[in-house]
Short mmCIF file of C-alpha atoms in Angstrom, two decimals:
data_model
loop_
_atom_site.label_atom_id
_atom_site.label_comp_id
_atom_site.label_asym_id
_atom_site.label_seq_id
_atom_site.Cartn_x
_atom_site.Cartn_y
_atom_site.Cartn_z
CA MET C 199 68.11 192.85 189.46
CA ILE C 200 68.04 196.56 190.32
CA CYS C 201 64.99 198.03 192.07
CA LEU C 202 64.03 201.66 192.63
CA GLY C 203 61.87 202.19 195.73
CA ILE C 204 59.59 205.15 196.50
CA GLU C 205 58.61 205.91 200.11
CA GLY C 206 56.09 208.50 201.25
CA THR C 207 53.74 207.20 203.93
CA ALA C 208 53.92 210.37 206.05
CA GLU C 209 56.22 213.41 206.16
CA LYS C 210 59.36 211.91 204.62
CA THR C 211 59.87 211.53 200.88
CA GLY C 212 62.43 208.87 200.04
CA ILE C 213 63.96 207.25 196.96
CA GLY C 214 66.31 204.30 197.16
CA ILE C 215 68.01 202.01 194.66
CA VAL C 216 69.15 198.52 195.66
CA ASP C 217 70.32 195.45 193.77
CA SER C 218 69.34 191.84 194.43
CA ASP C 219 72.60 191.17 196.28
CA GLY C 220 71.58 193.70 198.91
CA ASN C 221 73.96 196.43 197.76
CA ILE C 222 72.59 199.93 198.41
CA LEU C 223 73.35 201.91 195.28
CA SER C 224 71.80 205.19 196.38
CA ILE C 225 69.55 206.82 198.95
CA ALA C 226 67.90 210.22 198.63
CA GLY C 227 65.29 211.89 200.78
CA LYS C 228 63.58 215.07 201.90
CA GLN C 229 61.68 215.55 205.15
CA LEU C 230 58.74 217.89 205.68
CA TYR C 231 58.99 220.16 208.72
CA PRO C 232 55.60 221.81 209.41
CA GLU C 233 55.61 225.46 210.40
CA LYS C 234 53.13 224.70 213.18
CA GLY C 235 51.02 221.79 214.37
CA GLY C 236 51.45 218.20 213.28
CA ILE C 237 51.66 216.55 209.88
CA HIS C 238 48.66 217.48 207.72
CA PRO C 239 47.88 214.75 205.14
CA ARG C 240 47.30 217.22 202.31
CA ILE C 241 50.53 219.11 203.03
CA ALA C 242 52.43 215.83 203.17
CA ALA C 243 50.98 214.84 199.78
CA GLU C 244 52.01 218.17 198.27
CA HIS C 245 55.50 217.69 199.69
CA HIS C 246 55.81 214.28 197.99
CA ALA C 247 54.44 215.63 194.74
CA GLU C 248 57.12 218.31 194.74
CA TRP C 249 60.08 216.16 195.76
CA ILE C 250 59.58 212.75 194.14
CA PRO C 251 60.35 214.10 190.62
CA LYS C 252 63.48 215.81 192.00
CA LEU C 253 64.77 212.90 194.08
CA ILE C 254 64.41 210.19 191.41
CA PRO C 255 67.03 211.66 189.02
CA GLN C 256 69.23 212.47 192.02
CA ALA C 257 69.12 208.83 193.16
CA VAL C 258 69.73 207.47 189.64
CA GLU C 259 72.74 209.74 189.21
CA GLU C 260 74.15 208.79 192.61
CA ALA C 261 73.74 205.10 191.76
CA GLY C 262 75.73 205.59 188.57
CA ILE C 263 73.14 203.87 186.40
CA ASP C 264 70.82 204.70 183.51
CA TYR C 265 67.04 204.47 183.75
CA LYS C 266 67.17 201.47 181.41
CA ASP C 267 69.19 199.58 184.08
CA ILE C 268 66.24 199.66 186.50
CA ASP C 269 64.40 196.33 186.51
CA LEU C 270 61.63 196.95 189.03
CA ILE C 271 59.69 199.83 190.61
CA SER C 272 58.62 199.34 194.23
CA PHE C 273 56.46 201.67 196.31
CA SER C 274 55.06 201.86 199.83
CA GLN C 275 51.48 200.65 199.42
CA GLY C 276 50.62 201.29 203.07
CA PRO C 277 50.05 201.83 205.92
CA GLY C 278 50.11 205.60 206.05
CA LEU C 279 48.31 208.86 205.28
CA GLY C 280 45.85 208.40 202.43
CA PRO C 281 46.69 211.50 200.35
CA ALA C 282 50.43 210.87 200.75
CA LEU C 283 50.11 207.22 199.72
CA ARG C 284 48.12 208.16 196.63
CA ILE C 285 50.85 210.51 195.41
CA VAL C 286 53.46 207.78 195.92
CA ALA C 287 51.37 205.15 194.11
CA THR C 288 50.63 207.48 191.21
CA SER C 289 54.31 208.38 190.90
CA ALA C 290 55.31 204.71 190.93
CA ARG C 291 52.73 203.81 188.26
CA THR C 292 53.81 206.72 186.07
CA LEU C 293 57.48 205.75 186.34
CA ALA C 294 56.78 202.06 185.71
CA LEU C 295 54.67 202.81 182.64
CA SER C 296 57.11 205.33 181.21
CA LEU C 297 60.04 202.93 181.62
CA ASN C 298 57.95 199.86 180.74
CA LYS C 299 59.07 198.16 183.97
CA PRO C 300 57.18 195.88 186.38
CA ILE C 301 55.79 197.37 189.59
CA ILE C 302 55.19 196.07 193.10
CA GLY C 303 53.64 197.57 196.23
CA VAL C 304 55.01 196.62 199.66
CA ASN C 305 54.19 196.94 203.34
CA HIS C 306 55.97 199.90 204.91
CA CYS C 307 56.41 198.28 208.36
CA ILE C 308 57.90 195.09 206.97
CA GLY C 309 60.28 197.25 204.95
CA HIS C 310 61.72 198.58 208.21
CA VAL C 311 62.27 195.07 209.54
CA GLU C 312 63.87 193.70 206.37
CA ILE C 313 66.26 196.60 205.80
CA GLY C 314 67.25 196.34 209.47
CA LYS C 315 68.07 192.66 209.04
CA LEU C 316 70.00 193.36 205.84
CA ASP C 317 72.08 196.08 207.48
CA THR C 318 72.75 194.39 210.83
CA GLY C 319 72.93 190.71 209.89
CA ALA C 320 70.17 189.82 212.37
CA ILE C 321 68.48 186.55 211.40
CA ASN C 322 65.19 186.25 213.27
CA PRO C 323 64.83 189.09 215.78
CA VAL C 324 62.06 190.44 217.93
CA THR C 325 61.76 193.96 216.50
CA LEU C 326 60.66 197.11 218.29
CA TYR C 327 59.46 199.44 215.54
CA VAL C 328 58.81 202.98 216.79
CA SER C 329 58.02 206.05 214.75
CA GLY C 330 55.64 209.00 214.53
CA GLY C 331 52.76 206.86 213.31
CA ASN C 332 53.66 203.34 214.40
CA SER C 333 54.60 201.56 217.61
CA GLN C 334 54.77 197.80 217.26
CA VAL C 335 56.61 194.79 218.61
CA ILE C 336 57.06 192.43 215.66
CA ALA C 337 58.43 188.90 215.41
CA PHE C 338 58.31 186.18 212.74
CA GLU C 339 56.17 183.17 213.61
CA SER C 340 54.32 180.66 211.43
CA GLY C 341 55.04 182.20 208.05
CA ARG C 342 54.31 185.85 208.83
CA TYR C 343 55.52 188.77 210.89
CA ARG C 344 53.23 188.82 213.90
CA ILE C 345 52.38 191.89 215.91
CA PHE C 346 52.98 190.79 219.48
CA GLY C 347 52.34 194.21 220.94
CA GLU C 348 51.25 197.62 219.72
CA THR C 349 49.78 200.91 220.79
CA LEU C 350 46.10 200.94 221.67
CA ASP C 351 45.83 204.64 220.88
CA ILE C 352 48.69 206.86 219.67
CA ALA C 353 52.24 206.01 218.59
CA ILE C 354 55.25 206.95 220.74
CA GLY C 355 56.54 209.44 218.16
CA ASN C 356 53.12 211.09 218.02
CA CYS C 357 53.09 211.24 221.82
CA LEU C 358 56.46 212.99 222.01
CA ASP C 359 55.67 215.35 219.14
CA HIS C 360 52.30 216.29 220.65
CA PHE C 361 53.93 217.06 223.99
CA GLY C 362 56.53 219.16 222.21
CA ARG C 363 53.90 221.20 220.36
CA GLU C 364 51.67 221.74 223.43
CA THR C 365 54.58 222.91 225.59
CA GLY C 366 56.20 225.13 222.96
CA LEU C 367 59.20 222.89 222.42
CA GLY C 368 58.46 222.64 218.70
CA HIS C 369 58.20 219.81 216.18
CA PRO C 370 59.58 217.21 216.18
CA GLY C 371 59.42 216.97 219.95
CA GLY C 372 61.58 213.88 220.50
CA PRO C 373 65.06 215.42 220.11
CA VAL C 374 64.25 218.40 222.38
CA ILE C 375 62.65 216.14 225.01
CA GLU C 376 65.72 213.89 224.99
CA LYS C 377 68.01 216.89 225.53
CA LEU C 378 65.93 218.35 228.38
CA ALA C 379 65.47 214.95 230.01
CA LYS C 380 69.20 214.78 230.75
CA LYS C 381 68.70 217.59 233.30
CA GLY C 382 65.50 216.25 234.88
CA ASN C 383 64.36 214.28 237.90
CA TYR C 384 61.52 211.80 238.22
CA VAL C 385 57.92 212.75 238.94
CA ASP C 386 55.22 210.10 239.11
CA LEU C 387 53.36 209.47 235.84
CA PRO C 388 50.97 206.63 234.88
CA TYR C 389 52.52 203.45 233.51
CA SER C 390 50.10 201.67 231.17
CA VAL C 391 50.97 198.20 229.85
CA LYS C 392 47.98 196.04 228.96
CA GLY C 393 49.13 192.51 228.33
CA MET C 394 51.35 192.78 225.26
CA ASP C 395 50.05 196.24 224.32
CA PHE C 396 50.70 199.74 225.57
CA SER C 397 48.83 203.03 225.74
CA PHE C 398 50.32 206.51 225.60
CA SER C 399 47.32 208.87 225.60
CA GLY C 400 46.87 208.78 229.39
CA LEU C 401 50.59 209.25 229.93
CA LEU C 402 50.61 212.23 227.55
CA SER C 403 47.65 213.87 229.31
CA ALA C 404 49.24 213.37 232.73
CA ALA C 405 52.55 214.82 231.52
CA LEU C 406 50.81 217.90 230.14
CA ARG C 407 48.84 218.36 233.38
CA SER C 408 52.05 218.08 235.39
CA TYR C 409 53.69 220.76 233.24
CA GLU C 410 50.64 223.04 233.50
CA LYS C 411 50.78 222.76 237.31
CA GLY C 412 54.31 224.15 237.28
CA THR C 413 56.51 221.06 237.32
CA PRO C 414 59.85 221.99 235.70
CA ILE C 415 59.85 221.05 232.04
CA GLU C 416 63.10 219.09 232.48
CA ASP C 417 61.45 216.88 235.12
CA VAL C 418 58.39 216.24 232.98
CA CYS C 419 60.53 215.41 229.94
CA PHE C 420 62.68 213.02 231.96
CA SER C 421 59.65 211.27 233.47
CA LEU C 422 57.70 211.11 230.20
CA GLN C 423 60.65 209.62 228.36
CA GLU C 424 61.59 207.12 231.08
CA THR C 425 58.00 205.93 231.54
CA ALA C 426 57.14 205.62 227.86
CA PHE C 427 60.36 203.84 226.95
CA ALA C 428 60.12 201.47 229.93
CA MET C 429 56.67 200.45 228.68
CA LEU C 430 58.02 199.78 225.19
CA VAL C 431 60.99 197.78 226.43
CA GLU C 432 58.87 195.74 228.82
CA VAL C 433 56.51 194.63 226.05
CA THR C 434 59.49 193.83 223.81
CA GLU C 435 60.90 191.72 226.65
CA ARG C 436 57.55 189.92 226.98
CA ALA C 437 57.61 189.07 223.28
CA LEU C 438 61.21 187.89 223.58
CA SER C 439 60.27 185.66 226.49
CA HIS C 440 57.19 184.27 224.72
CA THR C 441 58.97 183.50 221.45
CA GLN C 442 62.26 182.47 223.09
CA LYS C 443 64.28 184.20 220.36
CA ASP C 444 67.79 185.45 221.03
CA GLU C 445 67.90 188.64 218.95
CA VAL C 446 66.35 192.08 219.54
CA MET C 447 66.29 194.82 216.90
CA LEU C 448 65.29 198.48 217.11
CA CYS C 449 64.11 200.46 214.08
CA GLY C 450 61.96 203.45 213.14
CA GLY C 451 62.54 207.18 213.51
CA VAL C 452 62.38 207.18 217.33
CA SER C 453 65.45 204.90 217.25
CA ALA C 454 67.44 208.14 217.12
CA ASN C 455 66.87 208.48 220.88
CA ASN C 456 70.01 207.35 222.69
CA ARG C 457 68.19 206.57 225.93
CA LEU C 458 65.80 204.16 224.18
CA ARG C 459 68.75 202.40 222.53
CA GLU C 460 70.49 202.11 225.90
CA MET C 461 67.40 200.67 227.62
CA LEU C 462 66.73 198.10 224.91
CA ASN C 463 70.38 197.05 224.85
CA ILE C 464 70.37 196.57 228.64
CA MET C 465 67.21 194.45 228.42
CA ALA C 466 68.67 192.29 225.65
CA ASN C 467 71.84 191.70 227.65
CA GLU C 468 69.85 190.80 230.77
CA GLN C 469 67.89 188.26 228.72
CA GLY C 470 71.00 186.83 227.03
CA ALA C 471 69.98 188.16 223.61
CA GLN C 472 71.93 190.11 220.98
CA PHE C 473 70.88 193.71 220.34
CA TYR C 474 70.88 195.15 216.82
CA MET C 475 70.09 198.53 215.31
CA PRO C 476 70.64 199.55 211.67
CA GLU C 477 72.53 202.73 210.90
CA MET C 478 70.38 205.78 211.51
CA LYS C 479 69.79 206.70 207.87
CA LEU C 480 68.07 203.32 207.49
CA CYS C 481 66.06 203.57 210.73
CA GLY C 482 63.73 206.34 209.61
CA ASP C 483 61.46 206.15 206.58
CA ASN C 484 63.54 205.74 203.41
CA GLY C 485 63.31 204.47 199.85
CA VAL C 486 66.00 201.83 200.30
CA MET C 487 63.81 199.71 202.56
CA ILE C 488 61.00 199.85 200.00
CA ALA C 489 63.36 198.85 197.19
CA TRP C 490 64.86 195.94 199.15
CA LEU C 491 61.47 194.59 200.21
CA GLY C 492 60.31 194.98 196.61
CA ILE C 493 63.13 192.66 195.49
CA LEU C 494 62.20 190.08 198.14
CA MET C 495 58.48 190.21 197.34
CA ASN C 496 59.02 190.12 193.58
CA LYS C 497 61.30 187.08 193.85
CA HIS C 498 58.63 185.05 195.62
CA PHE C 499 55.36 186.47 194.27
CA GLY C 500 56.20 188.36 191.07
CA PRO C 501 55.08 191.91 190.21
CA LEU C 502 51.59 193.37 190.50
CA ALA C 503 49.21 194.16 187.68
CA MET C 504 48.38 197.87 187.49
CA ASN C 505 44.87 197.24 188.81
CA GLN C 506 46.43 195.70 191.95
CA THR C 507 48.43 198.78 192.88
CA GLU C 508 45.75 200.57 194.86
CA ILE C 509 46.85 201.92 198.25
CA ILE C 510 46.05 200.07 201.49
CA GLN C 511 45.88 202.82 204.08
CA ARG C 512 45.66 200.39 207.05
CA PHE C 513 47.93 197.69 205.66
CA ARG C 514 48.52 195.21 208.50
CA THR C 515 52.00 193.82 209.06
CA ASP C 516 50.52 190.38 209.69
CA GLU C 517 48.59 190.30 206.40
CA VAL C 518 51.67 189.45 204.33
CA ASP C 519 53.10 185.97 203.78
CA ILE C 520 56.88 185.90 204.31
CA PRO C 521 58.29 182.79 202.61
CA TRP C 522 61.93 183.95 202.66
CA VAL C 523 62.29 183.71 206.46
CA SER C 524 62.90 180.33 208.08
CA ASN C 525 60.95 179.18 211.14
CA GLU C 526 64.21 177.92 212.57
CA LYS C 527 65.65 179.94 215.42
CA SER C 528 68.16 179.64 218.20
CA TYR C 529 66.71 179.71 221.67
CA LEU C 530 67.67 181.63 224.75
CA LYS C 531 69.68 179.53 227.18
CA LEU C 532 68.61 179.35 230.83
CA ASP C 533 71.08 179.84 233.65
CA GLU C 534 71.63 176.84 235.89
CA GLY C 535 68.90 176.50 238.53
CA LEU C 536 66.23 178.38 236.57
CA ILE C 537 63.02 176.62 235.56
CA ALA C 538 62.02 179.56 233.39
CA LYS C 539 63.12 183.11 232.70
CA GLY C 540 60.06 185.24 232.15
CA ALA C 541 59.75 188.81 231.00
CA GLU C 542 59.75 190.17 234.54
CA SER C 543 60.51 187.21 236.81
CA ASN C 544 62.90 184.33 237.30
CA ILE C 545 61.12 181.08 238.18
CA ILE C 546 63.21 178.96 240.55
CA GLU C 547 62.43 175.54 242.02
CA GLY C 548 62.47 175.26 245.80
CA LYS C 549 61.01 173.72 248.96
CA TYR C 550 58.45 175.02 251.48
CA LEU C 551 57.53 172.79 254.45
CA ASP C 552 58.56 169.72 252.44
CA GLU C 553 56.38 170.82 249.50
CA ASN C 554 57.83 171.22 246.02
CA ILE C 555 57.33 174.85 245.12
CA VAL C 556 58.42 177.51 242.67
CA LEU C 557 59.69 180.91 243.64
CA LYS C 558 58.62 183.73 241.37
CA ASN C 559 61.34 186.35 241.85
CA ARG C 560 60.38 189.66 240.32
CA ILE C 561 63.90 190.78 239.53
CA SER C 562 65.07 194.35 239.16
CA LYS C 563 65.33 195.61 235.60
CA GLY C 564 68.46 197.54 234.75
CA TYR C 565 66.74 199.43 231.94
CA ARG C 566 64.24 201.06 234.34
CA ILE C 567 65.15 203.85 236.72
CA PRO C 568 64.81 202.74 240.39
CA GLU C 569 61.75 204.93 241.01
CA ILE C 570 59.77 203.18 238.28
CA ASP C 571 61.30 199.75 238.85
CA ASN C 572 60.58 199.59 242.59
CA LYS C 573 57.05 200.92 242.17
CA ILE C 574 56.14 198.36 239.50
CA ARG C 575 57.78 195.34 241.17
CA LYS C 576 56.23 195.99 244.58
CA SER C 577 52.74 196.84 243.34
CA ARG C 578 52.60 193.87 240.97
CA THR C 579 53.87 191.42 243.60
CA LYS C 580 51.31 192.61 246.14
CA LEU C 581 48.41 192.62 243.69
CA GLU C 582 49.32 189.26 242.16
CA ALA C 583 49.26 187.60 245.58
CA LYS C 584 45.80 188.98 246.25
CA LEU C 585 44.56 187.97 242.81
CA LEU C 586 45.81 184.39 243.20
CA SER C 587 43.61 184.07 246.28
CA ASP C 588 40.57 185.80 244.79
CA VAL C 589 40.74 183.85 241.53
CA LYS C 590 40.18 180.56 243.35
CA ARG C 591 36.79 181.84 244.52
CA THR C 592 35.71 182.14 240.89
CA GLY C 593 36.28 178.43 240.26
CA VAL C 594 39.36 178.99 238.08
CA LYS C 595 42.36 176.96 239.19
CA THR C 596 45.68 178.65 240.01
CA PRO C 597 48.77 177.46 241.92
CA VAL C 598 48.42 177.39 245.71
CA LEU C 599 50.03 180.46 247.27
CA PHE C 600 52.46 179.71 250.14
CA ASP C 601 54.26 182.94 250.92
CA VAL C 602 54.75 186.55 249.79
CA ASN C 603 57.95 188.53 250.41
CA LEU C 604 57.30 192.15 249.46
CA ASN C 605 60.81 193.29 250.42
CA ASP C 606 62.47 190.95 247.91
CA LYS C 607 59.44 190.85 245.58
CA ILE C 608 59.15 187.04 245.73
CA ILE C 609 56.01 184.89 245.62
CA SER C 610 56.26 181.25 246.69
CA MET C 611 53.64 178.98 245.16
CA GLU C 612 52.77 175.41 244.29
CA LYS C 613 54.77 173.74 241.54
CA ILE C 614 52.44 172.57 238.76
CA ASN C 615 53.45 169.70 236.50
CA GLY C 616 51.85 170.04 233.12
CA ALA C 617 52.05 171.23 229.54
CA MET C 618 51.76 174.78 228.25
CA VAL C 619 48.70 175.36 226.12
CA LYS C 620 50.90 176.76 223.36
CA ASP C 621 52.59 173.34 223.03
CA ILE C 622 49.44 171.23 222.80
CA ILE C 623 46.54 173.22 221.38
CA ASN C 624 45.50 172.11 217.89
CA GLU C 625 42.46 171.14 215.84
CA ASP C 626 42.22 167.74 217.54
CA ASN C 627 41.64 169.30 220.95
CA SER C 628 39.82 172.50 220.00
CA ASN C 629 37.50 171.81 222.97
CA LEU C 630 40.45 173.05 225.03
CA ALA C 631 39.87 176.51 223.55
CA TYR C 632 36.19 176.29 224.57
CA GLU C 633 37.18 175.46 228.16
CA ILE C 634 39.66 178.35 228.20
CA GLY C 635 36.82 180.67 227.20
CA LYS C 636 34.63 179.35 230.04
CA ASN C 637 37.42 179.96 232.55
CA ILE C 638 38.05 183.50 231.31
CA PHE C 639 34.34 184.25 231.66
CA MET C 640 34.45 183.04 235.29
CA LEU C 641 37.28 185.51 235.93
CA HIS C 642 35.55 188.38 234.17
CA ASN C 643 32.22 187.63 235.84
CA LYS C 644 33.93 188.55 239.13
CA ASN C 645 35.62 191.58 237.52
CA ILE C 646 39.09 190.03 237.57
CA ILE C 647 41.25 190.92 234.57
CA HIS C 648 44.20 188.58 234.01
CA GLY C 649 46.16 191.17 232.03
CA ASP C 650 48.41 188.76 230.16
CA ILE C 651 46.42 185.77 228.93
CA THR C 652 48.80 184.05 226.56
CA THR C 653 49.13 180.40 225.63
CA SER C 654 52.32 180.39 227.72
CA ASN C 655 50.42 181.42 230.86
CA ILE C 656 47.91 178.56 230.86
CA LEU C 657 48.89 174.98 231.76
CA VAL C 658 47.06 171.69 231.47
CA ASN C 659 48.02 169.62 234.51
CA GLU C 660 48.26 165.86 234.96
CA LYS C 661 44.52 165.68 235.77
CA ASN C 662 43.74 167.45 232.48
CA GLU C 663 42.70 170.60 234.36
CA LEU C 664 43.39 174.14 233.20
CA ILE C 665 45.70 176.11 235.48
CA PHE C 666 46.01 179.88 234.95
CA LEU C 667 49.41 181.37 235.77
CA ASP C 668 51.11 184.76 236.00
CA PHE C 669 48.65 187.38 237.20
CA GLY C 670 51.46 189.93 237.36
CA LEU C 671 49.60 192.36 235.09
CA GLY C 672 46.21 191.54 236.59
CA PHE C 673 43.76 194.01 238.10
CA TYR C 674 40.10 194.44 239.03
CA SER C 675 37.69 196.10 236.60
CA ASP C 676 34.03 195.92 235.61
CA LEU C 677 34.69 197.75 232.32
CA PHE C 678 33.60 195.86 229.20
CA GLU C 679 36.60 197.27 227.33
CA ASP C 680 39.12 195.86 229.82
CA LYS C 681 37.55 192.43 229.42
CA ALA C 682 37.70 192.72 225.62
CA VAL C 683 41.38 193.74 225.78
CA ASP C 684 42.06 190.68 227.95
CA LEU C 685 40.60 188.45 225.23
CA LEU C 686 42.44 190.32 222.50
CA VAL C 687 45.76 189.46 224.19
CA LEU C 688 44.83 185.78 223.92
CA LYS C 689 43.81 186.19 220.28
CA LYS C 690 47.24 187.57 219.39
CA SER C 691 48.91 184.79 221.34
CA LEU C 692 46.93 182.16 219.41
CA GLN C 693 47.98 183.78 216.12
CA SER C 694 51.63 183.46 217.10
CA THR C 695 51.14 179.87 218.29
CA ASN C 696 49.18 178.44 215.35
CA GLN C 697 48.22 180.95 212.65
CA THR C 698 46.38 178.35 210.56
CA LEU C 699 43.96 177.53 213.35
CA ALA C 700 44.05 180.83 215.27
CA ASN C 701 40.69 182.16 214.09
CA THR C 702 38.92 178.83 214.60
CA LEU C 703 40.42 178.43 218.06
CA PHE C 704 39.53 181.97 219.08
CA GLU C 705 35.95 181.45 217.90
CA MET C 706 35.82 178.45 220.23
CA VAL C 707 37.20 180.60 223.05
CA LEU C 708 34.43 183.14 222.48
CA LYS C 709 31.76 180.42 222.40
CA GLY C 710 33.03 179.13 225.71
CA TYR C 711 33.00 182.68 227.05
CA SER C 712 29.47 183.43 225.92
CA GLU C 713 27.07 181.99 223.37
CA ASP C 714 25.76 185.52 222.78
CA ASN C 715 29.07 187.20 221.91
CA ASP C 716 28.26 189.54 219.01
CA LYS C 717 28.73 192.63 221.19
CA LEU C 718 32.04 191.28 222.46
CA ILE C 719 33.30 190.52 218.94
CA GLU C 720 32.45 194.06 217.80
CA LYS C 721 34.29 195.54 220.79
CA ILE C 722 37.40 193.47 220.07
CA LYS C 723 37.32 194.60 216.42
CA GLU C 724 36.98 198.21 217.52
CA ILE C 725 39.99 197.94 219.83
CA GLU C 726 42.01 196.21 217.10
CA SER C 727 41.40 199.06 214.68
CA ARG C 728 41.81 201.90 217.15
CA GLY C 729 44.86 204.09 216.76
CA ARG C 730 46.69 201.87 214.29
CA TYR C 731 48.78 203.61 211.69
CA THR C 732 47.46 207.08 212.39
CA HIS C 733 49.80 210.04 212.36
#
């Protein structure tokens, strides 16, 4: 089978032709460069309307085929800019009807993952997908690609481009920022990781303020880039630790940044995982990824009827069943002496006054510059120790704290024998979810935010008691939004643990949290929808 794919979710128009053996027959594209400002949806649509008719014959000629050889038309159905998507869908329908060929719409984000796997040979990676409109950490679990982490406001590419425009560096901002950063030194900027998610709007505002106050542009570029990328790599590392996969892949237009590649590769090596990145022409938006995903989708689901080809502007990555990927995976191997290797700490068994304990050693991360690394490790160690003590006063059980070593960033605490919630929660013990909700409410009622409530960070001990672990991202807040974000982290974790029961289990969590939870549910929905797939 030969498939022609049409891409046009934002500023890049792309046509690709691929066969069912994964051979790339041709790739053609044209990028829009705005004269000023960002990408305007109407201008992007006009760009696609102009270039799609020109690029299709170019791609067919390059492939060395006739139009009659094409067996399937695939197009990016979403997510993306509405006007741009409509031009792409209309073009795909017109071509399919004129050639009398079947048509299929596909998810743009999944296209990036699948073409990356095809090109690199990765089997089941944790993927960091970064572009102008998207910033996601994606991994396959329970039949779908799950979003383990994502931006809560703007995408990393948008952040860099906006900084470039506001400071006169031009658009796109990323390449210029990368060049200037090589000459810069670090200035303190806010580092915002919220559980498995990240936020760039506050970082962007602080970087612009720093520049306006006279900080050399090279220093601001260096600090913006180092901080933003460290946030992205940390969340990717958290997903790698949670899923225990042994592959990491980078894709999306921001993959062009050499410093981001270097940081992600260092993290993968430190975790004992293999790092992959497809060749650059396949990292950015392109028609080949749409064509290849079209072949995969068509094989398992068949083509769409014309009345099913409407655009889906906010098409979620985790809305698509993925039957061609196996749940089997190889697991990361622990070094001798380690109980667990977390995203930011090594957990080592030890002794303290004849007590069996664990040492949580917040190890240095080679991908972070020392200024950021030391700041984060020290502040999180200090705050976690305080939180472990304060949490007990809420009635929530945590390990007993024995010692804190701020110089070496080590916390010594009680060793808990028990099972992780992710290994035992199911429909037969859904009351466990209710009890988790009650415990989270006790934390929030005292304005304690856990920061990373996943099913890996809650144990059930030998007395059948819940024990909350890992307050490394915790903090104090009375804001309703911070409490909703805390619960949203758990919701995503449940989806990755047991997708079939995730919604039911999370409903039980919310009931345990509060019987009157309509306001909370609405806030969680608002946060979920905020900033996703906007350019």
